[in-house]
mmCIF file of C-alpha atoms in Angstrom:
data_model
loop_
_atom_site.group_PDB
_atom_site.id
_atom_site.type_symbol
_atom_site.label_atom_id
_atom_site.label_comp_id
_atom_site.label_asym_id
_atom_site.label_seq_id
_atom_site.Cartn_x
_atom_site.Cartn_y
_atom_site.Cartn_z
ATOM 1 C CA MET A 1 234.658 68.303 61.458
ATOM 2 C CA LYS A 2 235.709 66.585 58.236
ATOM 3 C CA LEU A 3 239.078 68.334 58.340
ATOM 4 C CA GLY A 4 239.568 67.383 61.992
ATOM 5 C CA SER A 5 238.736 63.755 61.151
ATOM 6 C CA ILE A 6 240.912 63.180 58.069
ATOM 7 C CA GLY A 7 243.250 66.178 57.982
ATOM 8 C CA PHE A 8 246.768 64.753 58.081
ATOM 9 C CA GLY A 9 250.038 66.472 57.246
ATOM 10 C CA GLY A 10 250.575 68.994 60.028
ATOM 11 C CA PRO A 11 249.630 72.690 60.315
ATOM 12 C CA VAL A 12 250.927 73.765 56.900
ATOM 13 C CA ALA A 13 248.833 71.116 55.162
ATOM 14 C CA LEU A 14 245.759 71.915 57.257
ATOM 15 C CA VAL A 15 245.797 75.641 56.483
ATOM 16 C CA GLY A 16 246.294 74.724 52.822
ATOM 17 C CA TYR A 17 243.170 72.553 52.900
ATOM 18 C CA MET A 18 241.223 75.454 54.412
ATOM 19 C CA TYR A 19 242.250 77.766 51.584
ATOM 20 C CA ARG A 20 241.476 75.194 48.899
ATOM 21 C CA ASP A 21 238.039 74.258 50.232
ATOM 22 C CA LEU A 22 236.754 77.456 51.865
ATOM 23 C CA VAL A 23 238.211 80.138 49.589
ATOM 24 C CA GLU A 24 238.721 78.521 46.180
ATOM 25 C CA LYS A 25 236.052 75.823 45.978
ATOM 26 C CA ARG A 26 233.139 77.064 48.100
ATOM 27 C CA ASN A 27 233.781 80.833 48.228
ATOM 28 C CA TRP A 28 232.654 80.905 51.857
ATOM 29 C CA ILE A 29 235.655 82.984 52.910
ATOM 30 C CA SER A 30 237.183 85.910 51.052
ATOM 31 C CA ASP A 31 240.845 85.813 50.122
ATOM 32 C CA SER A 32 241.563 88.912 52.231
ATOM 33 C CA ASP A 33 239.849 87.468 55.335
ATOM 34 C CA TYR A 34 241.822 84.246 54.940
ATOM 35 C CA LYS A 35 245.129 86.114 54.678
ATOM 36 C CA ASP A 36 244.294 88.285 57.697
ATOM 37 C CA GLY A 37 243.429 85.186 59.713
ATOM 38 C CA LEU A 38 246.639 83.448 58.683
ATOM 39 C CA ALA A 39 248.704 86.498 59.656
ATOM 40 C CA LEU A 40 247.030 86.711 63.083
ATOM 41 C CA ALA A 41 247.511 82.968 63.632
ATOM 42 C CA GLN A 42 251.212 83.339 62.863
ATOM 43 C CA LEU A 43 251.601 86.302 65.208
ATOM 44 C CA ALA A 44 249.690 84.977 68.208
ATOM 45 C CA PRO A 45 250.854 82.006 70.301
ATOM 46 C CA GLY A 46 249.065 78.713 69.889
ATOM 47 C CA PRO A 47 248.440 76.036 67.229
ATOM 48 C CA LEU A 48 248.429 77.644 63.783
ATOM 49 C CA ALA A 49 245.681 75.639 62.082
ATOM 50 C CA ALA A 50 243.280 75.793 65.031
ATOM 51 C CA GLN A 51 243.722 79.566 65.340
ATOM 52 C CA LEU A 52 243.049 80.085 61.650
ATOM 53 C CA GLY A 53 239.869 78.032 62.059
ATOM 54 C CA PHE A 54 238.864 80.150 65.076
ATOM 55 C CA TYR A 55 239.355 83.330 63.027
ATOM 56 C CA LEU A 56 237.448 82.108 59.969
ATOM 57 C CA GLY A 57 234.502 81.151 62.170
ATOM 58 C CA TYR A 58 234.678 84.542 63.879
ATOM 59 C CA VAL A 59 234.584 86.660 60.704
ATOM 60 C CA GLN A 60 231.427 84.841 59.591
ATOM 61 C CA TYR A 61 229.425 84.338 62.796
ATOM 62 C CA GLY A 62 231.284 86.007 65.636
ATOM 63 C CA ILE A 63 232.089 84.225 68.880
ATOM 64 C CA ILE A 64 229.466 81.509 68.298
ATOM 65 C CA GLY A 65 230.931 80.718 64.879
ATOM 66 C CA SER A 66 234.458 80.645 66.260
ATOM 67 C CA THR A 67 233.409 78.340 69.095
ATOM 68 C CA MET A 68 231.565 75.921 66.810
ATOM 69 C CA VAL A 69 234.453 75.759 64.336
ATOM 70 C CA GLY A 70 236.924 75.130 67.165
ATOM 71 C CA LEU A 71 234.842 72.313 68.663
ATOM 72 C CA ALA A 72 234.220 70.673 65.302
ATOM 73 C CA PHE A 73 237.905 70.833 64.371
ATOM 74 C CA VAL A 74 239.339 69.573 67.665
ATOM 75 C CA LEU A 75 236.761 67.008 68.852
ATOM 76 C CA PRO A 76 237.460 64.211 66.316
ATOM 77 C CA SER A 77 241.171 64.050 67.084
ATOM 78 C CA PHE A 78 240.441 64.430 70.807
ATOM 79 C CA VAL A 79 238.191 61.366 70.733
ATOM 80 C CA MET A 80 240.905 59.448 68.892
ATOM 81 C CA VAL A 81 243.666 60.278 71.373
ATOM 82 C CA VAL A 82 241.404 59.448 74.329
ATOM 83 C CA LEU A 83 240.660 56.036 72.820
ATOM 84 C CA LEU A 84 244.370 55.516 72.164
ATOM 85 C CA GLY A 85 245.108 56.599 75.734
ATOM 86 C CA TRP A 86 242.611 54.050 77.024
ATOM 87 C CA ALA A 87 244.176 51.293 74.908
ATOM 88 C CA TYR A 88 247.679 52.378 75.902
ATOM 89 C CA THR A 89 246.779 52.300 79.605
ATOM 90 C CA LEU A 90 245.089 48.915 79.276
ATOM 91 C CA TYR A 91 247.492 47.179 76.912
ATOM 92 C CA GLY A 92 250.696 49.232 77.191
ATOM 93 C CA GLY A 93 252.542 46.351 78.754
ATOM 94 C CA LEU A 94 251.855 43.993 75.868
ATOM 95 C CA THR A 95 254.729 43.090 73.588
ATOM 96 C CA TRP A 96 252.987 44.178 70.385
ATOM 97 C CA MET A 97 252.361 47.696 71.684
ATOM 98 C CA GLN A 98 255.923 47.974 72.982
ATOM 99 C CA ALA A 99 257.105 46.899 69.524
ATOM 100 C CA VAL A 100 255.006 49.571 67.816
ATOM 101 C CA PHE A 101 256.249 52.413 69.989
ATOM 102 C CA TYR A 102 259.832 51.088 69.898
ATOM 103 C CA ALA A 103 259.935 51.926 66.184
ATOM 104 C CA VAL A 104 257.525 54.848 66.120
ATOM 105 C CA GLY A 105 259.338 56.717 68.917
ATOM 106 C CA SER A 106 262.618 56.802 66.996
ATOM 107 C CA SER A 107 260.809 57.596 63.744
ATOM 108 C CA VAL A 108 259.196 60.597 65.423
ATOM 109 C CA ILE A 109 262.678 61.906 66.239
ATOM 110 C CA GLY A 110 263.355 62.018 62.507
ATOM 111 C CA ILE A 111 260.056 63.806 61.843
ATOM 112 C CA VAL A 112 260.636 66.437 64.511
ATOM 113 C CA SER A 113 264.246 66.904 63.336
ATOM 114 C CA PHE A 114 263.096 67.641 59.794
ATOM 115 C CA SER A 115 260.371 70.011 60.989
ATOM 116 C CA ALA A 116 262.892 71.841 63.163
ATOM 117 C CA PHE A 117 265.258 72.146 60.198
ATOM 118 C CA LYS A 118 262.592 73.627 57.913
ATOM 119 C CA LEU A 119 261.294 76.022 60.540
ATOM 120 C CA THR A 120 264.807 77.148 61.483
ATOM 121 C CA LYS A 121 265.789 77.765 57.880
ATOM 122 C CA LYS A 122 262.616 79.726 57.199
ATOM 123 C CA THR A 123 262.783 81.773 60.400
ATOM 124 C CA ASN A 124 266.472 82.599 60.758
ATOM 125 C CA GLY A 125 267.624 83.000 57.167
ATOM 126 C CA ASN A 126 270.912 84.887 57.201
ATOM 127 C CA ASP A 127 270.136 86.983 60.286
ATOM 128 C CA ARG A 128 272.998 86.654 62.798
ATOM 129 C CA TRP A 129 270.882 87.826 65.731
ATOM 130 C CA LEU A 130 268.275 85.146 65.090
ATOM 131 C CA TRP A 131 270.974 82.468 64.794
ATOM 132 C CA ALA A 132 272.530 83.663 68.056
ATOM 133 C CA ILE A 133 269.134 83.373 69.809
ATOM 134 C CA PHE A 134 268.600 79.954 68.234
ATOM 135 C CA VAL A 135 271.983 78.568 69.323
ATOM 136 C CA PHE A 136 271.707 79.940 72.859
ATOM 137 C CA VAL A 137 268.229 78.526 73.497
ATOM 138 C CA ALA A 138 269.108 75.170 71.895
ATOM 139 C CA ALA A 139 272.230 74.865 74.075
ATOM 140 C CA TYR A 140 270.266 75.857 77.186
ATOM 141 C CA THR A 141 267.599 73.230 76.435
ATOM 142 C CA VAL A 142 270.181 70.481 75.935
ATOM 143 C CA TRP A 143 272.214 71.465 79.006
ATOM 144 C CA THR A 144 269.314 71.818 81.456
ATOM 145 C CA GLU A 145 266.830 69.481 79.721
ATOM 146 C CA SER A 146 264.192 72.087 80.482
ATOM 147 C CA GLU A 147 262.772 75.395 79.274
ATOM 148 C CA ALA A 148 262.033 78.780 80.766
ATOM 149 C CA VAL A 149 259.239 80.914 79.322
ATOM 150 C CA PHE A 150 261.069 84.136 80.194
ATOM 151 C CA MET A 151 263.773 83.184 77.677
ATOM 152 C CA PHE A 152 261.222 83.201 74.866
ATOM 153 C CA LEU A 153 259.807 86.547 75.903
ATOM 154 C CA GLY A 154 263.318 87.884 76.411
ATOM 155 C CA ALA A 155 264.297 86.754 72.913
ATOM 156 C CA GLY A 156 261.319 88.591 71.436
ATOM 157 C CA ILE A 157 262.109 91.764 73.381
ATOM 158 C CA LEU A 158 265.819 91.587 72.507
ATOM 159 C CA TYR A 159 265.175 91.205 68.788
ATOM 160 C CA TRP A 160 262.535 93.946 68.902
ATOM 161 C CA VAL A 161 264.983 96.312 70.590
ATOM 162 C CA VAL A 162 267.735 95.503 68.091
ATOM 163 C CA LYS A 163 265.615 95.746 64.948
ATOM 164 C CA SER A 164 262.782 98.131 65.805
ATOM 165 C CA ARG A 165 264.127 100.257 68.635
ATOM 166 C CA PRO A 166 261.434 102.792 69.643
ATOM 167 C CA LYS A 167 262.333 106.472 69.860
ATOM 168 C CA TRP A 168 262.177 106.608 73.647
ATOM 169 C CA MET A 169 265.065 104.124 73.778
ATOM 170 C CA ASN A 170 267.402 106.303 71.761
ATOM 171 C CA ASN A 171 268.862 107.898 74.885
ATOM 172 C CA GLY A 172 271.133 104.868 75.260
ATOM 173 C CA HIS A 173 269.445 103.454 78.359
ATOM 174 C CA ILE A 174 268.250 100.191 76.864
ATOM 175 C CA ALA A 175 267.507 98.082 79.902
ATOM 176 C CA SER A 176 266.006 95.075 78.170
ATOM 177 C CA ALA A 177 266.716 93.010 81.263
ATOM 178 C CA GLY A 178 264.408 95.362 83.115
ATOM 179 C CA PHE A 179 261.583 94.092 80.948
ATOM 180 C CA VAL A 180 262.613 90.459 81.099
ATOM 181 C CA GLU A 181 263.075 90.136 84.865
ATOM 182 C CA PRO A 182 259.536 91.182 85.902
ATOM 183 C CA VAL A 183 258.103 88.880 83.234
ATOM 184 C CA ARG A 184 260.297 86.026 84.464
ATOM 185 C CA GLN A 185 259.186 86.582 88.056
ATOM 186 C CA ALA A 186 255.522 86.715 87.063
ATOM 187 C CA VAL A 187 255.765 83.512 85.051
ATOM 188 C CA GLU A 188 257.627 81.685 87.810
ATOM 189 C CA ALA A 189 255.091 82.855 90.363
ATOM 190 C CA ALA A 190 252.310 81.442 88.206
ATOM 191 C CA THR A 191 254.080 78.144 87.686
ATOM 192 C CA VAL A 192 252.665 75.258 89.648
ATOM 193 C CA THR A 193 255.396 73.328 91.404
ATOM 194 C CA SER A 194 253.353 70.844 93.386
ATOM 195 C CA LYS A 195 253.629 67.236 92.300
ATOM 196 C CA PRO A 196 250.043 65.917 92.782
ATOM 197 C CA ALA A 197 248.233 65.880 89.451
ATOM 198 C CA SER A 198 245.050 67.649 90.510
ATOM 199 C CA LEU A 199 242.805 68.880 87.724
ATOM 200 C CA TRP A 200 243.594 72.457 88.709
ATOM 201 C CA THR A 201 247.325 71.760 88.448
ATOM 202 C CA ILE A 202 246.814 70.149 85.046
ATOM 203 C CA ALA A 203 244.711 73.101 83.852
ATOM 204 C CA LEU A 204 247.278 75.704 84.894
ATOM 205 C CA PHE A 205 250.186 73.836 83.368
ATOM 206 C CA PHE A 206 248.575 73.227 79.972
ATOM 207 C CA ALA A 207 247.125 76.744 79.827
ATOM 208 C CA LYS A 208 250.649 78.102 80.303
ATOM 209 C CA ALA A 209 251.926 75.796 77.562
ATOM 210 C CA GLY A 210 249.183 76.892 75.172
ATOM 211 C CA ALA A 211 249.755 80.575 75.903
ATOM 212 C CA PHE A 212 253.501 80.629 75.235
ATOM 213 C CA VAL A 213 253.964 78.449 72.167
ATOM 214 C CA PHE A 214 254.863 80.223 68.922
ATOM 215 C CA GLY A 215 255.645 78.776 65.518
ATOM 216 C CA SER A 216 254.940 75.187 64.537
ATOM 217 C CA GLY A 217 252.623 73.026 66.625
ATOM 218 C CA LEU A 218 255.706 70.982 67.434
ATOM 219 C CA ALA A 219 256.978 73.940 69.444
ATOM 220 C CA ILE A 220 254.847 72.679 72.317
ATOM 221 C CA VAL A 221 256.912 69.467 72.548
ATOM 222 C CA PRO A 222 259.881 70.916 74.492
ATOM 223 C CA PHE A 223 257.496 72.859 76.748
ATOM 224 C CA LEU A 224 255.610 69.700 77.589
ATOM 225 C CA PHE A 225 258.728 67.605 78.060
ATOM 226 C CA SER A 226 260.150 70.122 80.514
ATOM 227 C CA GLY A 227 256.983 70.232 82.610
ATOM 228 C CA VAL A 228 255.423 66.792 82.252
ATOM 229 C CA VAL A 229 258.631 64.760 82.629
ATOM 230 C CA LYS A 230 261.160 66.957 84.400
ATOM 231 C CA GLU A 231 259.109 69.223 86.649
ATOM 232 C CA HIS A 232 255.992 67.287 87.602
ATOM 233 C CA HIS A 233 257.199 63.730 86.864
ATOM 234 C CA TRP A 234 253.778 62.782 85.540
ATOM 235 C CA LEU A 235 255.190 60.632 82.718
ATOM 236 C CA THR A 236 258.398 58.766 82.022
ATOM 237 C CA ASP A 237 260.619 59.672 79.073
ATOM 238 C CA GLN A 238 259.256 56.755 77.064
ATOM 239 C CA GLN A 239 255.633 57.574 77.822
ATOM 240 C CA PHE A 240 256.213 61.135 76.648
ATOM 241 C CA LEU A 241 257.764 59.946 73.392
ATOM 242 C CA ASP A 242 254.779 57.662 72.905
ATOM 243 C CA ALA A 243 252.464 60.657 73.429
ATOM 244 C CA VAL A 244 254.253 62.594 70.680
ATOM 245 C CA ALA A 245 253.979 59.537 68.437
ATOM 246 C CA VAL A 246 250.218 59.412 69.025
ATOM 247 C CA ALA A 247 249.950 63.029 67.873
ATOM 248 C CA MET A 248 251.745 62.083 64.668
ATOM 249 C CA ILE A 249 249.404 59.238 63.722
ATOM 250 C CA THR A 250 246.149 61.088 64.418
ATOM 251 C CA PRO A 251 244.605 63.798 62.203
ATOM 252 C CA GLY A 252 243.998 67.357 63.316
ATOM 253 C CA PRO A 253 246.283 69.653 65.308
ATOM 254 C CA VAL A 254 249.549 68.206 66.654
ATOM 255 C CA VAL A 255 248.987 69.760 70.065
ATOM 256 C CA ILE A 256 246.126 67.342 70.652
ATOM 257 C CA THR A 257 248.855 65.207 72.218
ATOM 258 C CA THR A 258 247.956 67.123 75.389
ATOM 259 C CA GLY A 259 244.707 65.136 75.515
ATOM 260 C CA PHE A 260 246.645 61.863 75.445
ATOM 261 C CA ILE A 261 249.010 63.102 78.146
ATOM 262 C CA GLY A 262 246.089 64.277 80.263
ATOM 263 C CA TYR A 263 244.469 60.860 79.959
ATOM 264 C CA LEU A 264 247.608 59.088 81.163
ATOM 265 C CA VAL A 265 247.860 61.486 84.100
ATOM 266 C CA SER A 266 244.260 61.601 85.282
ATOM 267 C CA GLY A 267 241.923 59.639 83.021
ATOM 268 C CA PHE A 268 239.151 61.149 80.905
ATOM 269 C CA SER A 269 238.752 64.201 83.136
ATOM 270 C CA GLY A 270 242.485 64.862 82.876
ATOM 271 C CA ALA A 271 242.324 64.558 79.079
ATOM 272 C CA SER A 272 239.386 66.961 78.864
ATOM 273 C CA VAL A 273 240.966 69.554 81.143
ATOM 274 C CA ALA A 274 244.381 69.329 79.446
ATOM 275 C CA ALA A 275 242.963 69.730 75.935
ATOM 276 C CA ALA A 276 240.587 72.557 76.898
ATOM 277 C CA ALA A 277 243.316 74.430 78.783
ATOM 278 C CA THR A 278 245.707 74.141 75.831
ATOM 279 C CA PHE A 279 243.273 75.515 73.254
ATOM 280 C CA LEU A 280 241.562 78.164 75.407
ATOM 281 C CA PRO A 281 244.457 80.686 75.303
ATOM 282 C CA ALA A 282 244.694 80.296 71.517
ATOM 283 C CA PHE A 283 240.939 80.842 71.231
ATOM 284 C CA LEU A 284 241.000 83.979 73.370
ATOM 285 C CA LEU A 285 244.129 85.332 71.667
ATOM 286 C CA THR A 286 242.316 84.996 68.347
ATOM 287 C CA ILE A 287 238.856 86.415 69.000
ATOM 288 C CA ILE A 288 239.875 89.243 71.362
ATOM 289 C CA PRO A 289 242.391 90.980 69.074
ATOM 290 C CA ALA A 290 240.535 90.073 65.845
ATOM 291 C CA PRO A 291 238.606 93.379 65.573
ATOM 292 C CA LEU A 292 241.791 95.420 66.047
ATOM 293 C CA PHE A 293 244.141 93.261 64.037
ATOM 294 C CA LYS A 294 243.440 94.784 60.645
ATOM 295 C CA LYS A 295 244.302 98.194 62.049
ATOM 296 C CA TYR A 296 247.397 97.409 64.128
ATOM 297 C CA GLY A 297 248.529 93.880 63.283
ATOM 298 C CA LYS A 298 250.933 94.797 60.512
ATOM 299 C CA ARG A 299 253.025 97.189 62.584
ATOM 300 C CA PRO A 300 256.681 96.182 62.239
ATOM 301 C CA GLY A 301 257.354 96.095 65.989
ATOM 302 C CA ILE A 302 254.815 93.297 66.539
ATOM 303 C CA ALA A 303 256.149 91.171 63.696
ATOM 304 C CA THR A 304 259.721 91.720 64.907
ATOM 305 C CA PHE A 305 258.882 90.570 68.441
ATOM 306 C CA VAL A 306 257.213 87.399 67.133
ATOM 307 C CA THR A 307 260.213 86.663 64.886
ATOM 308 C CA GLY A 308 262.509 86.741 67.908
ATOM 309 C CA VAL A 309 260.217 84.454 69.881
ATOM 310 C CA THR A 310 259.955 82.050 66.933
ATOM 311 C CA ALA A 311 263.759 81.857 66.658
ATOM 312 C CA ALA A 312 263.878 80.891 70.329
ATOM 313 C CA ALA A 313 261.134 78.312 69.760
ATOM 314 C CA THR A 314 263.092 76.692 66.933
ATOM 315 C CA GLY A 315 266.127 76.526 69.200
ATOM 316 C CA ALA A 316 264.060 74.829 71.881
ATOM 317 C CA ILE A 317 262.673 72.306 69.398
ATOM 318 C CA THR A 318 266.195 71.492 68.197
ATOM 319 C CA GLY A 319 267.416 71.084 71.769
ATOM 320 C CA ALA A 320 264.444 68.870 72.588
ATOM 321 C CA VAL A 321 265.231 66.666 69.579
ATOM 322 C CA ILE A 322 268.696 66.021 71.032
ATOM 323 C CA VAL A 323 267.361 65.394 74.550
ATOM 324 C CA LEU A 324 264.604 63.048 73.383
ATOM 325 C CA GLY A 325 266.854 61.401 70.812
ATOM 326 C CA LYS A 326 269.251 60.264 73.547
ATOM 327 C CA ARG A 327 266.362 58.356 75.122
ATOM 328 C CA SER A 328 264.674 57.059 71.990
ATOM 329 C CA ILE A 329 267.643 56.024 69.842
ATOM 330 C CA ILE A 330 269.035 53.182 71.919
ATOM 331 C CA ASP A 331 270.413 50.732 69.334
ATOM 332 C CA ILE A 332 271.168 50.277 65.622
ATOM 333 C CA PRO A 333 267.546 49.593 64.524
ATOM 334 C CA THR A 334 266.171 52.709 66.246
ATOM 335 C CA LEU A 335 269.012 54.771 64.728
ATOM 336 C CA LEU A 336 268.077 53.435 61.307
ATOM 337 C CA PHE A 337 264.387 54.212 61.840
ATOM 338 C CA SER A 338 265.248 57.808 62.683
ATOM 339 C CA VAL A 339 267.758 58.309 59.844
ATOM 340 C CA VAL A 340 265.567 56.663 57.194
ATOM 341 C CA THR A 341 262.602 58.810 58.282
ATOM 342 C CA LEU A 342 264.722 61.940 57.966
ATOM 343 C CA LEU A 343 265.959 60.911 54.501
ATOM 344 C CA LEU A 344 262.441 60.106 53.290
ATOM 345 C CA LEU A 345 261.108 63.510 54.339
ATOM 346 C CA TRP A 346 264.120 65.233 52.798
ATOM 347 C CA LYS A 347 264.195 63.406 49.463
ATOM 348 C CA VAL A 348 260.595 62.326 48.854
ATOM 349 C CA LYS A 349 258.519 65.503 48.794
ATOM 350 C CA LYS A 350 255.090 63.902 48.662
ATOM 351 C CA VAL A 351 255.525 61.430 51.516
ATOM 352 C CA SER A 352 253.396 62.274 54.571
ATOM 353 C CA GLU A 353 254.306 61.858 58.218
ATOM 354 C CA HIS A 354 251.419 59.585 59.103
ATOM 355 C CA ILE A 355 252.360 57.108 56.347
ATOM 356 C CA ILE A 356 255.911 56.999 57.686
ATOM 357 C CA VAL A 357 254.678 56.452 61.233
ATOM 358 C CA ILE A 358 252.327 53.638 60.177
ATOM 359 C CA GLY A 359 255.157 52.019 58.206
ATOM 360 C CA ALA A 360 257.475 52.295 61.212
ATOM 361 C CA ALA A 361 254.827 50.671 63.409
ATOM 362 C CA VAL A 362 254.552 47.692 61.060
ATOM 363 C CA LEU A 363 258.334 47.311 60.876
ATOM 364 C CA GLY A 364 258.517 47.573 64.656
ATOM 365 C CA LEU A 365 256.288 44.520 64.991
ATOM 366 C CA ILE A 366 258.815 42.629 62.884
ATOM 367 C CA VAL A 367 262.082 44.007 64.254
ATOM 368 C CA TYR A 368 261.318 44.273 67.979
ATOM 369 C CA PRO A 369 260.951 40.500 68.653
ATOM 370 C CA ILE A 370 264.252 39.884 66.835
ATOM 371 C CA VAL A 371 266.178 42.529 68.794
ATOM 372 C CA HIS A 372 264.630 41.607 72.140
#
């Protein structure tokens, strides 16, 4: 609960705090259990830090421990985003709040750009296949301003076939499309296309988002933009950018932005359903395979598949940065906010995202009245 209340810095920082406090300082968790949990969290879809917390609770006290850790970690930031959603709904039309999000929205573009750069560099390296997947998915995201889950699964299967081709494929009949097409049809069949924001519609959409997000917590941003803005038209472009900004200024997992979005769509019940549906797949995909992970998790085929999916996710994040940037960077001041944020993260190693966002908010209060 303490980590969920004051844990800033994104997933990498959060998992670092867990190691420092639980392994090194308190000796509650063994080093080997921590490393196994981190590996499983990296392999399975969902928010990295939350999944590691689920696993650490599971190895100590089973499903009850995992559930309690998950609730304690997520609830503080959930309460914060609900309160911010209430204030945003009530006072969103006020000049001071418009000024804050005017600056913060463009600053967030810089933050996401830097995160995409680091994740891309780490994931792709010098592998030409991964760069090809990255470029294709990024171009597709920019061109269509949307995403398709089957592309992520297809990328994982393609890279798995190329790098870890199983023996039964050595006869030359590698019909990777034969795997991708049924998956694509199944996903599309499960996709809700109705416009009314019923709680059931919200639950299905956010469960799908939580089940197919690999890599950084920011990987959920393009998924949400495609569905929330383009498909369902629940939020405007600016409201979505504001939702991402809220995730940046609150502690805990970045994907808690789904609670803010849910609140804007359907009040407190919408926030509760959206947040629960996002984290439930990650919870299940942690505790169900946990007993078998130590035996099978390090097989090269699994890691290869996840690497391909992660390369596609980084491409989608990069494409989403371009799409959202066109809407957020609208004049010279917003361009400067974005560029300065990017330079700060690049050159000043110890600066944290939430400090940058708070600074941008203060500057927005000064600059916005002058510009408008």
